[in-house]
Amino acid sequence: GIQVEQSPPDLILQEGANSTLRCNFSDSVNNLQWFHQNPWGQLINLFYIPSGTKQNGRLSATTVATERYSLLYISSSQTTDSGVYFCAAPHGSGNTGKLIFGQGTTLQVKP
Amino acid sequence: ETGVTQTPRHLVMGMTNKKSLKCEQHLGHNAMYWYKQSAKKPLELMFVYNFKEQTENNSVPSRFSPECPNSSHLFLHLHTLQPEDSALYLCASSQDNWREAQHFGDGTRLSIL
Protein backbone atom coordinates (compact mmCIF):
# COMPACT_ATOMS: atom_id res chain seq x y z
CA GLY A 1 0.00 0.00 0.00
CA ILE A 2 0.89 3.66 -0.12
CA GLN A 3 3.52 4.95 2.30
CA VAL A 4 3.20 8.43 3.80
CA GLU A 5 6.24 9.98 5.42
CA GLN A 6 6.46 13.31 7.18
CA SER A 7 9.42 15.43 8.10
CA PRO A 8 10.71 16.67 10.37
CA PRO A 9 9.28 14.51 13.17
CA ASP A 10 9.73 17.30 15.69
CA LEU A 11 10.11 21.05 15.36
CA ILE A 12 10.61 23.82 17.91
CA LEU A 13 10.05 27.41 16.85
CA GLN A 14 10.19 30.78 18.46
CA GLU A 15 6.94 32.71 18.16
CA GLY A 16 6.91 34.72 14.94
CA ALA A 17 9.13 32.33 12.99
CA ASN A 18 8.16 30.64 9.73
CA SER A 19 8.33 26.92 9.02
CA THR A 20 7.80 24.33 6.30
CA LEU A 21 6.53 20.82 6.95
CA ARG A 22 6.90 18.14 4.31
CA CYS A 23 4.82 15.12 3.37
CA ASN A 24 6.11 12.52 0.90
CA PHE A 25 3.91 9.77 -0.49
CA SER A 26 4.97 6.69 -2.38
CA ASP A 27 2.21 6.46 -5.02
CA SER A 28 0.29 8.85 -7.20
CA VAL A 29 -2.66 10.38 -5.40
CA ASN A 30 -5.49 12.61 -6.51
CA ASN A 31 -5.77 14.51 -3.26
CA LEU A 32 -3.95 15.14 -0.01
CA GLN A 33 -5.30 16.32 3.33
CA TRP A 34 -3.51 18.21 6.10
CA PHE A 35 -4.72 18.12 9.70
CA HIS A 36 -3.73 19.83 12.95
CA GLN A 37 -4.20 18.03 16.26
CA ASN A 38 -4.00 20.40 19.22
CA PRO A 39 -2.64 19.36 22.63
CA TRP A 40 -6.17 18.41 23.74
CA GLY A 41 -6.56 15.90 20.93
CA GLN A 42 -8.89 17.90 18.67
CA LEU A 43 -8.15 17.16 15.02
CA ILE A 44 -8.93 19.92 12.55
CA ASN A 45 -8.91 19.59 8.78
CA LEU A 46 -6.65 22.36 7.48
CA PHE A 47 -6.54 21.65 3.78
CA TYR A 48 -7.99 19.34 1.18
CA ILE A 49 -5.58 19.89 -1.68
CA PRO A 50 -5.47 17.71 -4.81
CA SER A 51 -2.79 19.86 -6.40
CA GLY A 52 -1.51 23.39 -6.56
CA THR A 53 -1.53 25.83 -3.66
CA LYS A 54 -4.19 26.85 -1.16
CA GLN A 55 -4.00 29.53 1.50
CA ASN A 56 -5.88 29.98 4.75
CA GLY A 57 -4.66 32.92 6.78
CA ARG A 58 -1.10 32.31 7.94
CA LEU A 59 -1.15 28.77 6.62
CA SER A 60 -0.74 27.61 3.07
CA ALA A 61 -0.23 24.23 1.43
CA THR A 62 1.20 23.12 -1.87
CA THR A 63 0.84 19.68 -3.42
CA VAL A 64 2.98 18.56 -6.35
CA ALA A 65 1.27 15.29 -7.19
CA THR A 66 3.64 14.41 -10.05
CA GLU A 67 6.59 14.54 -7.65
CA ARG A 68 4.66 12.92 -4.80
CA TYR A 69 5.02 15.51 -2.08
CA SER A 70 3.10 18.20 -0.29
CA LEU A 71 4.32 21.12 1.82
CA LEU A 72 2.60 22.97 4.63
CA TYR A 73 3.84 26.50 5.31
CA ILE A 74 3.25 28.22 8.61
CA SER A 75 4.12 31.91 8.70
CA SER A 76 4.46 34.14 11.75
CA SER A 77 3.89 31.17 14.03
CA GLN A 78 1.89 31.56 17.24
CA THR A 79 1.80 29.45 20.38
CA THR A 80 -1.66 28.24 19.36
CA ASP A 81 -0.05 26.58 16.33
CA SER A 82 1.54 24.03 18.66
CA GLY A 83 0.43 20.44 18.26
CA VAL A 84 0.83 17.64 15.76
CA TYR A 85 0.42 18.13 12.03
CA PHE A 86 -0.67 15.12 9.98
CA CYS A 87 -0.92 14.64 6.27
CA ALA A 88 -3.08 11.87 4.84
CA ALA A 89 -3.29 10.36 1.37
CA PRO A 90 -6.09 8.22 -0.08
CA HIS A 91 -5.54 4.55 -0.82
CA GLY A 92 -8.11 2.37 -2.55
CA SER A 93 -10.54 2.35 -5.43
CA GLY A 94 -14.25 2.51 -6.05
CA ASN A 95 -16.25 2.45 -2.86
CA THR A 96 -13.51 0.80 -0.84
CA GLY A 97 -10.63 2.87 0.40
CA LYS A 98 -9.22 4.84 3.26
CA LEU A 99 -6.90 7.65 4.23
CA ILE A 100 -3.36 6.68 5.13
CA PHE A 101 -1.93 9.02 7.74
CA GLY A 102 1.70 9.93 8.22
CA GLN A 103 3.37 9.74 11.60
CA GLY A 104 2.99 13.47 12.10
CA THR A 105 5.22 16.45 12.81
CA THR A 106 5.10 17.65 16.41
CA LEU A 107 5.42 21.41 16.53
CA GLN A 108 6.14 23.42 19.63
CA VAL A 109 5.99 27.20 19.36
CA LYS A 110 7.63 28.99 22.26
CA PRO A 111 6.57 32.47 23.37
CA GLU B 1 -16.74 23.49 16.58
CA THR B 2 -16.31 21.02 13.71
CA GLY B 3 -19.93 19.90 13.46
CA VAL B 4 -19.06 16.43 14.73
CA THR B 5 -19.87 15.70 18.38
CA GLN B 6 -18.59 12.74 20.34
CA THR B 7 -19.69 11.53 23.77
CA PRO B 8 -18.41 10.81 26.26
CA ARG B 9 -15.12 12.72 26.12
CA HIS B 10 -13.51 10.39 28.63
CA LEU B 11 -14.34 6.81 29.59
CA VAL B 12 -12.76 4.46 32.07
CA MET B 13 -14.02 0.90 32.06
CA GLY B 14 -13.10 -2.53 33.27
CA MET B 15 -12.38 -5.39 30.90
CA THR B 16 -15.74 -7.03 31.58
CA ASN B 17 -17.86 -3.91 31.11
CA LYS B 18 -20.05 -3.04 28.14
CA LYS B 19 -20.16 0.57 27.01
CA SER B 20 -20.92 2.55 23.88
CA LEU B 21 -19.34 5.56 22.22
CA LYS B 22 -21.61 7.95 20.37
CA CYS B 23 -20.93 10.22 17.42
CA GLU B 24 -23.32 12.71 15.86
CA GLN B 25 -22.64 14.96 12.90
CA HIS B 26 -24.57 18.08 11.94
CA LEU B 27 -22.98 18.60 8.55
CA GLY B 28 -25.41 16.71 6.35
CA HIS B 29 -22.69 14.21 5.46
CA ASN B 30 -23.34 10.67 4.25
CA ALA B 31 -20.08 8.96 5.20
CA MET B 32 -18.89 8.36 8.76
CA TYR B 33 -15.76 6.78 10.19
CA TRP B 34 -14.26 5.41 13.39
CA TYR B 35 -10.53 5.78 13.94
CA LYS B 36 -8.26 4.63 16.74
CA GLN B 37 -5.26 6.68 17.81
CA SER B 38 -2.81 4.99 20.15
CA ALA B 39 0.17 6.73 21.69
CA LYS B 40 3.05 7.20 19.26
CA LYS B 41 1.13 5.62 16.36
CA PRO B 42 -0.59 7.08 13.29
CA LEU B 43 -4.36 7.13 13.14
CA GLU B 44 -5.80 3.73 12.26
CA LEU B 45 -9.06 3.44 10.40
CA MET B 46 -11.49 1.02 12.03
CA PHE B 47 -14.82 1.26 10.19
CA VAL B 48 -16.43 3.19 7.35
CA TYR B 49 -20.13 3.71 6.75
CA ASN B 50 -21.56 5.14 3.53
CA PHE B 51 -25.27 5.95 3.52
CA LYS B 52 -25.68 3.78 6.64
CA GLU B 53 -24.01 0.76 5.03
CA GLN B 54 -20.67 -0.52 6.31
CA THR B 55 -18.13 -0.40 3.49
CA GLU B 56 -14.91 -0.97 5.38
CA ASN B 57 -13.89 -3.08 8.36
CA ASN B 58 -10.16 -2.77 8.82
CA SER B 59 -9.70 -6.16 10.49
CA VAL B 60 -11.09 -4.87 13.77
CA PRO B 61 -11.60 -7.43 16.59
CA SER B 62 -15.22 -8.39 17.22
CA ARG B 63 -15.13 -6.86 20.69
CA PHE B 64 -15.69 -3.58 18.80
CA SER B 65 -19.13 -3.46 17.19
CA PRO B 66 -20.22 -0.45 15.14
CA GLU B 67 -23.78 0.66 14.52
CA CYS B 68 -25.05 3.31 12.13
CA PRO B 69 -28.83 3.80 12.50
CA ASN B 70 -28.88 6.82 10.15
CA SER B 71 -26.46 9.09 8.30
CA SER B 72 -26.12 11.44 11.26
CA HIS B 73 -25.34 8.98 14.03
CA LEU B 74 -22.63 6.41 14.56
CA PHE B 75 -22.03 4.24 17.60
CA LEU B 76 -19.17 2.02 18.68
CA HIS B 77 -20.24 -0.68 21.12
CA LEU B 78 -17.47 -1.98 23.35
CA HIS B 79 -17.42 -5.36 25.07
CA THR B 80 -14.70 -7.31 26.89
CA LEU B 81 -11.94 -4.93 25.91
CA GLN B 82 -8.24 -5.44 26.59
CA PRO B 83 -5.75 -3.00 28.13
CA GLU B 84 -4.17 -2.45 24.70
CA ASP B 85 -7.49 -1.01 23.53
CA SER B 86 -6.84 2.08 25.63
CA ALA B 87 -6.58 4.91 23.11
CA LEU B 88 -8.24 7.99 21.69
CA TYR B 89 -11.21 7.02 19.52
CA LEU B 90 -12.07 9.55 16.85
CA CYS B 91 -15.18 9.83 14.75
CA ALA B 92 -15.13 11.62 11.41
CA SER B 93 -17.52 12.38 8.57
CA SER B 94 -17.27 13.43 4.93
CA GLN B 95 -19.80 14.45 2.33
CA ASP B 96 -20.26 11.18 0.42
CA ASN B 97 -17.19 8.97 0.41
CA TRP B 98 -13.71 8.28 1.73
CA ARG B 99 -11.96 10.41 -0.91
CA GLU B 100 -13.45 13.66 0.35
CA ALA B 101 -12.39 16.05 3.10
CA GLN B 102 -12.91 14.42 6.50
CA HIS B 103 -13.97 16.36 9.59
CA PHE B 104 -13.31 14.96 13.03
CA GLY B 105 -14.97 15.06 16.41
CA ASP B 106 -13.02 15.80 19.59
CA GLY B 107 -12.61 12.12 20.39
CA THR B 108 -13.28 9.84 23.34
CA ARG B 109 -10.26 9.02 25.46
CA LEU B 110 -10.76 5.43 26.59
CA SER B 111 -8.87 3.78 29.42
CA ILE B 112 -9.25 0.06 30.12
CA LEU B 113 -8.43 -1.04 33.65
PDB file of C-alpha atoms in Angstrom:
ATOM      1  CA  GLY A   1       0.000   0.000   0.000  1.00  0.00           C
ATOM      2  CA  ILE A   2       0.885   3.656  -0.123  1.00  0.00           C
ATOM      3  CA  GLN A   3       3.516   4.946   2.305  1.00  0.00           C
ATOM      4  CA  VAL A   4       3.198   8.428   3.799  1.00  0.00           C
ATOM      5  CA  GLU A   5       6.243   9.979   5.417  1.00  0.00           C
ATOM      6  CA  GLN A   6       6.459  13.306   7.179  1.00  0.00           C
ATOM      7  CA  SER A   7       9.419  15.431   8.097  1.00  0.00           C
ATOM      8  CA  PRO A   8      10.714  16.666  10.372  1.00  0.00           C
ATOM      9  CA  PRO A   9       9.277  14.505  13.166  1.00  0.00           C
ATOM     10  CA  ASP A  10       9.731  17.298  15.693  1.00  0.00           C
ATOM     11  CA  LEU A  11      10.112  21.049  15.360  1.00  0.00           C
ATOM     12  CA  ILE A  12      10.609  23.823  17.910  1.00  0.00           C
ATOM     13  CA  LEU A  13      10.049  27.411  16.848  1.00  0.00           C
ATOM     14  CA  GLN A  14      10.186  30.779  18.463  1.00  0.00           C
ATOM     15  CA  GLU A  15       6.944  32.708  18.156  1.00  0.00           C
ATOM     16  CA  GLY A  16       6.907  34.722  14.943  1.00  0.00           C
ATOM     17  CA  ALA A  17       9.129  32.334  12.991  1.00  0.00           C
ATOM     18  CA  ASN A  18       8.158  30.640   9.731  1.00  0.00           C
ATOM     19  CA  SER A  19       8.329  26.919   9.019  1.00  0.00           C
ATOM     20  CA  THR A  20       7.796  24.329   6.302  1.00  0.00           C
ATOM     21  CA  LEU A  21       6.530  20.821   6.950  1.00  0.00           C
ATOM     22  CA  ARG A  22       6.900  18.145   4.315  1.00  0.00           C
ATOM     23  CA  CYS A  23       4.820  15.118   3.372  1.00  0.00           C
ATOM     24  CA  ASN A  24       6.107  12.515   0.901  1.00  0.00           C
ATOM     25  CA  PHE A  25       3.911   9.767  -0.488  1.00  0.00           C
ATOM     26  CA  SER A  26       4.968   6.688  -2.383  1.00  0.00           C
ATOM     27  CA  ASP A  27       2.211   6.457  -5.016  1.00  0.00           C
ATOM     28  CA  SER A  28       0.292   8.850  -7.200  1.00  0.00           C
ATOM     29  CA  VAL A  29      -2.662  10.382  -5.401  1.00  0.00           C
ATOM     30  CA  ASN A  30      -5.492  12.614  -6.510  1.00  0.00           C
ATOM     31  CA  ASN A  31      -5.771  14.508  -3.263  1.00  0.00           C
ATOM     32  CA  LEU A  32      -3.955  15.136  -0.006  1.00  0.00           C
ATOM     33  CA  GLN A  33      -5.297  16.324   3.329  1.00  0.00           C
ATOM     34  CA  TRP A  34      -3.510  18.211   6.100  1.00  0.00           C
ATOM     35  CA  PHE A  35      -4.723  18.117   9.703  1.00  0.00           C
ATOM     36  CA  HIS A  36      -3.735  19.825  12.951  1.00  0.00           C
ATOM     37  CA  GLN A  37      -4.203  18.034  16.257  1.00  0.00           C
ATOM     38  CA  ASN A  38      -4.000  20.395  19.216  1.00  0.00           C
ATOM     39  CA  PRO A  39      -2.642  19.360  22.633  1.00  0.00           C
ATOM     40  CA  TRP A  40      -6.170  18.409  23.739  1.00  0.00           C
ATOM     41  CA  GLY A  41      -6.564  15.903  20.927  1.00  0.00           C
ATOM     42  CA  GLN A  42      -8.890  17.900  18.675  1.00  0.00           C
ATOM     43  CA  LEU A  43      -8.151  17.156  15.024  1.00  0.00           C
ATOM     44  CA  ILE A  44      -8.931  19.920  12.549  1.00  0.00           C
ATOM     45  CA  ASN A  45      -8.912  19.588   8.784  1.00  0.00           C
ATOM     46  CA  LEU A  46      -6.650  22.357   7.481  1.00  0.00           C
ATOM     47  CA  PHE A  47      -6.544  21.649   3.778  1.00  0.00           C
ATOM     48  CA  TYR A  48      -7.994  19.339   1.182  1.00  0.00           C
ATOM     49  CA  ILE A  49      -5.581  19.891  -1.676  1.00  0.00           C
ATOM     50  CA  PRO A  50      -5.470  17.715  -4.806  1.00  0.00           C
ATOM     51  CA  SER A  51      -2.791  19.865  -6.405  1.00  0.00           C
ATOM     52  CA  GLY A  52      -1.509  23.393  -6.555  1.00  0.00           C
ATOM     53  CA  THR A  53      -1.526  25.832  -3.659  1.00  0.00           C
ATOM     54  CA  LYS A  54      -4.189  26.851  -1.164  1.00  0.00           C
ATOM     55  CA  GLN A  55      -4.001  29.531   1.495  1.00  0.00           C
ATOM     56  CA  ASN A  56      -5.877  29.980   4.746  1.00  0.00           C
ATOM     57  CA  GLY A  57      -4.658  32.921   6.777  1.00  0.00           C
ATOM     58  CA  ARG A  58      -1.098  32.312   7.942  1.00  0.00           C
ATOM     59  CA  LEU A  59      -1.155  28.768   6.616  1.00  0.00           C
ATOM     60  CA  SER A  60      -0.738  27.606   3.066  1.00  0.00           C
ATOM     61  CA  ALA A  61      -0.233  24.234   1.429  1.00  0.00           C
ATOM     62  CA  THR A  62       1.197  23.117  -1.874  1.00  0.00           C
ATOM     63  CA  THR A  63       0.841  19.678  -3.420  1.00  0.00           C
ATOM     64  CA  VAL A  64       2.980  18.560  -6.348  1.00  0.00           C
ATOM     65  CA  ALA A  65       1.268  15.291  -7.193  1.00  0.00           C
ATOM     66  CA  THR A  66       3.639  14.409 -10.046  1.00  0.00           C
ATOM     67  CA  GLU A  67       6.591  14.540  -7.654  1.00  0.00           C
ATOM     68  CA  ARG A  68       4.661  12.917  -4.798  1.00  0.00           C
ATOM     69  CA  TYR A  69       5.018  15.506  -2.081  1.00  0.00           C
ATOM     70  CA  SER A  70       3.104  18.199  -0.290  1.00  0.00           C
ATOM     71  CA  LEU A  71       4.324  21.116   1.816  1.00  0.00           C
ATOM     72  CA  LEU A  72       2.603  22.971   4.633  1.00  0.00           C
ATOM     73  CA  TYR A  73       3.835  26.504   5.307  1.00  0.00           C
ATOM     74  CA  ILE A  74       3.252  28.222   8.612  1.00  0.00           C
ATOM     75  CA  SER A  75       4.120  31.906   8.696  1.00  0.00           C
ATOM     76  CA  SER A  76       4.457  34.144  11.750  1.00  0.00           C
ATOM     77  CA  SER A  77       3.894  31.170  14.030  1.00  0.00           C
ATOM     78  CA  GLN A  78       1.888  31.562  17.236  1.00  0.00           C
ATOM     79  CA  THR A  79       1.799  29.446  20.382  1.00  0.00           C
ATOM     80  CA  THR A  80      -1.662  28.236  19.360  1.00  0.00           C
ATOM     81  CA  ASP A  81      -0.054  26.582  16.327  1.00  0.00           C
ATOM     82  CA  SER A  82       1.536  24.026  18.656  1.00  0.00           C
ATOM     83  CA  GLY A  83       0.428  20.441  18.264  1.00  0.00           C
ATOM     84  CA  VAL A  84       0.828  17.645  15.756  1.00  0.00           C
ATOM     85  CA  TYR A  85       0.415  18.128  12.035  1.00  0.00           C
ATOM     86  CA  PHE A  86      -0.666  15.121   9.982  1.00  0.00           C
ATOM     87  CA  CYS A  87      -0.924  14.640   6.269  1.00  0.00           C
ATOM     88  CA  ALA A  88      -3.082  11.874   4.836  1.00  0.00           C
ATOM     89  CA  ALA A  89      -3.294  10.361   1.370  1.00  0.00           C
ATOM     90  CA  PRO A  90      -6.086   8.220  -0.083  1.00  0.00           C
ATOM     91  CA  HIS A  91      -5.541   4.552  -0.824  1.00  0.00           C
ATOM     92  CA  GLY A  92      -8.109   2.371  -2.548  1.00  0.00           C
ATOM     93  CA  SER A  93     -10.542   2.355  -5.431  1.00  0.00           C
ATOM     94  CA  GLY A  94     -14.247   2.508  -6.047  1.00  0.00           C
ATOM     95  CA  ASN A  95     -16.249   2.451  -2.856  1.00  0.00           C
ATOM     96  CA  THR A  96     -13.507   0.796  -0.843  1.00  0.00           C
ATOM     97  CA  GLY A  97     -10.631   2.868   0.396  1.00  0.00           C
ATOM     98  CA  LYS A  98      -9.224   4.844   3.260  1.00  0.00           C
ATOM     99  CA  LEU A  99      -6.901   7.647   4.229  1.00  0.00           C
ATOM    100  CA  ILE A 100      -3.362   6.680   5.131  1.00  0.00           C
ATOM    101  CA  PHE A 101      -1.931   9.019   7.744  1.00  0.00           C
ATOM    102  CA  GLY A 102       1.696   9.934   8.219  1.00  0.00           C
ATOM    103  CA  GLN A 103       3.368   9.737  11.597  1.00  0.00           C
ATOM    104  CA  GLY A 104       2.990  13.470  12.098  1.00  0.00           C
ATOM    105  CA  THR A 105       5.218  16.450  12.814  1.00  0.00           C
ATOM    106  CA  THR A 106       5.098  17.645  16.406  1.00  0.00           C
ATOM    107  CA  LEU A 107       5.421  21.411  16.534  1.00  0.00           C
ATOM    108  CA  GLN A 108       6.137  23.420  19.628  1.00  0.00           C
ATOM    109  CA  VAL A 109       5.986  27.203  19.357  1.00  0.00           C
ATOM    110  CA  LYS A 110       7.628  28.989  22.264  1.00  0.00           C
ATOM    111  CA  PRO A 111       6.572  32.471  23.373  1.00  0.00           C
TER     112      PRO A 111
ATOM    113  CA  GLU B   1     -16.740  23.488  16.577  1.00  0.00           C
ATOM    114  CA  THR B   2     -16.311  21.016  13.713  1.00  0.00           C
ATOM    115  CA  GLY B   3     -19.930  19.905  13.460  1.00  0.00           C
ATOM    116  CA  VAL B   4     -19.055  16.425  14.727  1.00  0.00           C
ATOM    117  CA  THR B   5     -19.871  15.705  18.376  1.00  0.00           C
ATOM    118  CA  GLN B   6     -18.589  12.743  20.337  1.00  0.00           C
ATOM    119  CA  THR B   7     -19.688  11.535  23.765  1.00  0.00           C
ATOM    120  CA  PRO B   8     -18.408  10.813  26.264  1.00  0.00           C
ATOM    121  CA  ARG B   9     -15.119  12.721  26.125  1.00  0.00           C
ATOM    122  CA  HIS B  10     -13.511  10.391  28.633  1.00  0.00           C
ATOM    123  CA  LEU B  11     -14.340   6.812  29.588  1.00  0.00           C
ATOM    124  CA  VAL B  12     -12.763   4.458  32.074  1.00  0.00           C
ATOM    125  CA  MET B  13     -14.020   0.902  32.063  1.00  0.00           C
ATOM    126  CA  GLY B  14     -13.101  -2.534  33.273  1.00  0.00           C
ATOM    127  CA  MET B  15     -12.380  -5.387  30.896  1.00  0.00           C
ATOM    128  CA  THR B  16     -15.736  -7.029  31.583  1.00  0.00           C
ATOM    129  CA  ASN B  17     -17.860  -3.911  31.111  1.00  0.00           C
ATOM    130  CA  LYS B  18     -20.051  -3.036  28.143  1.00  0.00           C
ATOM    131  CA  LYS B  19     -20.156   0.573  27.013  1.00  0.00           C
ATOM    132  CA  SER B  20     -20.924   2.551  23.878  1.00  0.00           C
ATOM    133  CA  LEU B  21     -19.343   5.562  22.221  1.00  0.00           C
ATOM    134  CA  LYS B  22     -21.606   7.946  20.373  1.00  0.00           C
ATOM    135  CA  CYS B  23     -20.926  10.221  17.415  1.00  0.00           C
ATOM    136  CA  GLU B  24     -23.321  12.712  15.862  1.00  0.00           C
ATOM    137  CA  GLN B  25     -22.644  14.960  12.896  1.00  0.00           C
ATOM    138  CA  HIS B  26     -24.573  18.081  11.945  1.00  0.00           C
ATOM    139  CA  LEU B  27     -22.976  18.603   8.546  1.00  0.00           C
ATOM    140  CA  GLY B  28     -25.406  16.708   6.352  1.00  0.00           C
ATOM    141  CA  HIS B  29     -22.693  14.206   5.460  1.00  0.00           C
ATOM    142  CA  ASN B  30     -23.335  10.672   4.254  1.00  0.00           C
ATOM    143  CA  ALA B  31     -20.078   8.962   5.203  1.00  0.00           C
ATOM    144  CA  MET B  32     -18.889   8.362   8.760  1.00  0.00           C
ATOM    145  CA  TYR B  33     -15.758   6.782  10.195  1.00  0.00           C
ATOM    146  CA  TRP B  34     -14.260   5.407  13.391  1.00  0.00           C
ATOM    147  CA  TYR B  35     -10.529   5.783  13.943  1.00  0.00           C
ATOM    148  CA  LYS B  36      -8.261   4.629  16.737  1.00  0.00           C
ATOM    149  CA  GLN B  37      -5.264   6.682  17.810  1.00  0.00           C
ATOM    150  CA  SER B  38      -2.806   4.990  20.150  1.00  0.00           C
ATOM    151  CA  ALA B  39       0.167   6.735  21.688  1.00  0.00           C
ATOM    152  CA  LYS B  40       3.052   7.198  19.259  1.00  0.00           C
ATOM    153  CA  LYS B  41       1.125   5.621  16.364  1.00  0.00           C
ATOM    154  CA  PRO B  42      -0.595   7.077  13.292  1.00  0.00           C
ATOM    155  CA  LEU B  43      -4.360   7.132  13.137  1.00  0.00           C
ATOM    156  CA  GLU B  44      -5.795   3.730  12.258  1.00  0.00           C
ATOM    157  CA  LEU B  45      -9.061   3.438  10.395  1.00  0.00           C
ATOM    158  CA  MET B  46     -11.489   1.017  12.026  1.00  0.00           C
ATOM    159  CA  PHE B  47     -14.821   1.257  10.188  1.00  0.00           C
ATOM    160  CA  VAL B  48     -16.426   3.191   7.354  1.00  0.00           C
ATOM    161  CA  TYR B  49     -20.129   3.709   6.748  1.00  0.00           C
ATOM    162  CA  ASN B  50     -21.560   5.141   3.532  1.00  0.00           C
ATOM    163  CA  PHE B  51     -25.265   5.950   3.520  1.00  0.00           C
ATOM    164  CA  LYS B  52     -25.685   3.779   6.642  1.00  0.00           C
ATOM    165  CA  GLU B  53     -24.005   0.765   5.029  1.00  0.00           C
ATOM    166  CA  GLN B  54     -20.670  -0.522   6.309  1.00  0.00           C
ATOM    167  CA  THR B  55     -18.128  -0.396   3.487  1.00  0.00           C
ATOM    168  CA  GLU B  56     -14.912  -0.971   5.379  1.00  0.00           C
ATOM    169  CA  ASN B  57     -13.894  -3.082   8.361  1.00  0.00           C
ATOM    170  CA  ASN B  58     -10.164  -2.766   8.820  1.00  0.00           C
ATOM    171  CA  SER B  59      -9.696  -6.157  10.492  1.00  0.00           C
ATOM    172  CA  VAL B  60     -11.089  -4.875  13.766  1.00  0.00           C
ATOM    173  CA  PRO B  61     -11.597  -7.426  16.588  1.00  0.00           C
ATOM    174  CA  SER B  62     -15.217  -8.393  17.215  1.00  0.00           C
ATOM    175  CA  ARG B  63     -15.127  -6.857  20.692  1.00  0.00           C
ATOM    176  CA  PHE B  64     -15.687  -3.581  18.802  1.00  0.00           C
ATOM    177  CA  SER B  65     -19.129  -3.465  17.194  1.00  0.00           C
ATOM    178  CA  PRO B  66     -20.222  -0.447  15.139  1.00  0.00           C
ATOM    179  CA  GLU B  67     -23.781   0.660  14.517  1.00  0.00           C
ATOM    180  CA  CYS B  68     -25.055   3.312  12.128  1.00  0.00           C
ATOM    181  CA  PRO B  69     -28.830   3.803  12.495  1.00  0.00           C
ATOM    182  CA  ASN B  70     -28.878   6.820  10.155  1.00  0.00           C
ATOM    183  CA  SER B  71     -26.461   9.090   8.298  1.00  0.00           C
ATOM    184  CA  SER B  72     -26.120  11.445  11.263  1.00  0.00           C
ATOM    185  CA  HIS B  73     -25.341   8.975  14.027  1.00  0.00           C
ATOM    186  CA  LEU B  74     -22.626   6.410  14.559  1.00  0.00           C
ATOM    187  CA  PHE B  75     -22.026   4.238  17.599  1.00  0.00           C
ATOM    188  CA  LEU B  76     -19.168   2.023  18.685  1.00  0.00           C
ATOM    189  CA  HIS B  77     -20.236  -0.684  21.119  1.00  0.00           C
ATOM    190  CA  LEU B  78     -17.468  -1.983  23.354  1.00  0.00           C
ATOM    191  CA  HIS B  79     -17.415  -5.360  25.073  1.00  0.00           C
ATOM    192  CA  THR B  80     -14.701  -7.311  26.888  1.00  0.00           C
ATOM    193  CA  LEU B  81     -11.939  -4.931  25.909  1.00  0.00           C
ATOM    194  CA  GLN B  82      -8.245  -5.441  26.590  1.00  0.00           C
ATOM    195  CA  PRO B  83      -5.752  -3.000  28.132  1.00  0.00           C
ATOM    196  CA  GLU B  84      -4.166  -2.452  24.700  1.00  0.00           C
ATOM    197  CA  ASP B  85      -7.494  -1.006  23.531  1.00  0.00           C
ATOM    198  CA  SER B  86      -6.839   2.084  25.630  1.00  0.00           C
ATOM    199  CA  ALA B  87      -6.579   4.908  23.107  1.00  0.00           C
ATOM    200  CA  LEU B  88      -8.239   7.992  21.692  1.00  0.00           C
ATOM    201  CA  TYR B  89     -11.215   7.021  19.515  1.00  0.00           C
ATOM    202  CA  LEU B  90     -12.068   9.553  16.854  1.00  0.00           C
ATOM    203  CA  CYS B  91     -15.175   9.826  14.753  1.00  0.00           C
ATOM    204  CA  ALA B  92     -15.129  11.618  11.408  1.00  0.00           C
ATOM    205  CA  SER B  93     -17.516  12.377   8.570  1.00  0.00           C
ATOM    206  CA  SER B  94     -17.272  13.427   4.933  1.00  0.00           C
ATOM    207  CA  GLN B  95     -19.799  14.447   2.333  1.00  0.00           C
ATOM    208  CA  ASP B  96     -20.258  11.179   0.422  1.00  0.00           C
ATOM    209  CA  ASN B  97     -17.188   8.970   0.415  1.00  0.00           C
ATOM    210  CA  TRP B  98     -13.712   8.277   1.732  1.00  0.00           C
ATOM    211  CA  ARG B  99     -11.961  10.411  -0.909  1.00  0.00           C
ATOM    212  CA  GLU B 100     -13.447  13.661   0.355  1.00  0.00           C
ATOM    213  CA  ALA B 101     -12.392  16.053   3.104  1.00  0.00           C
ATOM    214  CA  GLN B 102     -12.915  14.423   6.499  1.00  0.00           C
ATOM    215  CA  HIS B 103     -13.973  16.360   9.588  1.00  0.00           C
ATOM    216  CA  PHE B 104     -13.305  14.962  13.026  1.00  0.00           C
ATOM    217  CA  GLY B 105     -14.968  15.065  16.413  1.00  0.00           C
ATOM    218  CA  ASP B 106     -13.024  15.798  19.590  1.00  0.00           C
ATOM    219  CA  GLY B 107     -12.609  12.116  20.390  1.00  0.00           C
ATOM    220  CA  THR B 108     -13.276   9.838  23.336  1.00  0.00           C
ATOM    221  CA  ARG B 109     -10.259   9.017  25.458  1.00  0.00           C
ATOM    222  CA  LEU B 110     -10.759   5.433  26.592  1.00  0.00           C
ATOM    223  CA  SER B 111      -8.872   3.775  29.424  1.00  0.00           C
ATOM    224  CA  ILE B 112      -9.253   0.065  30.124  1.00  0.00           C
ATOM    225  CA  LEU B 113      -8.426  -1.037  33.646  1.00  0.00           C
TER     226      LEU B 113
END
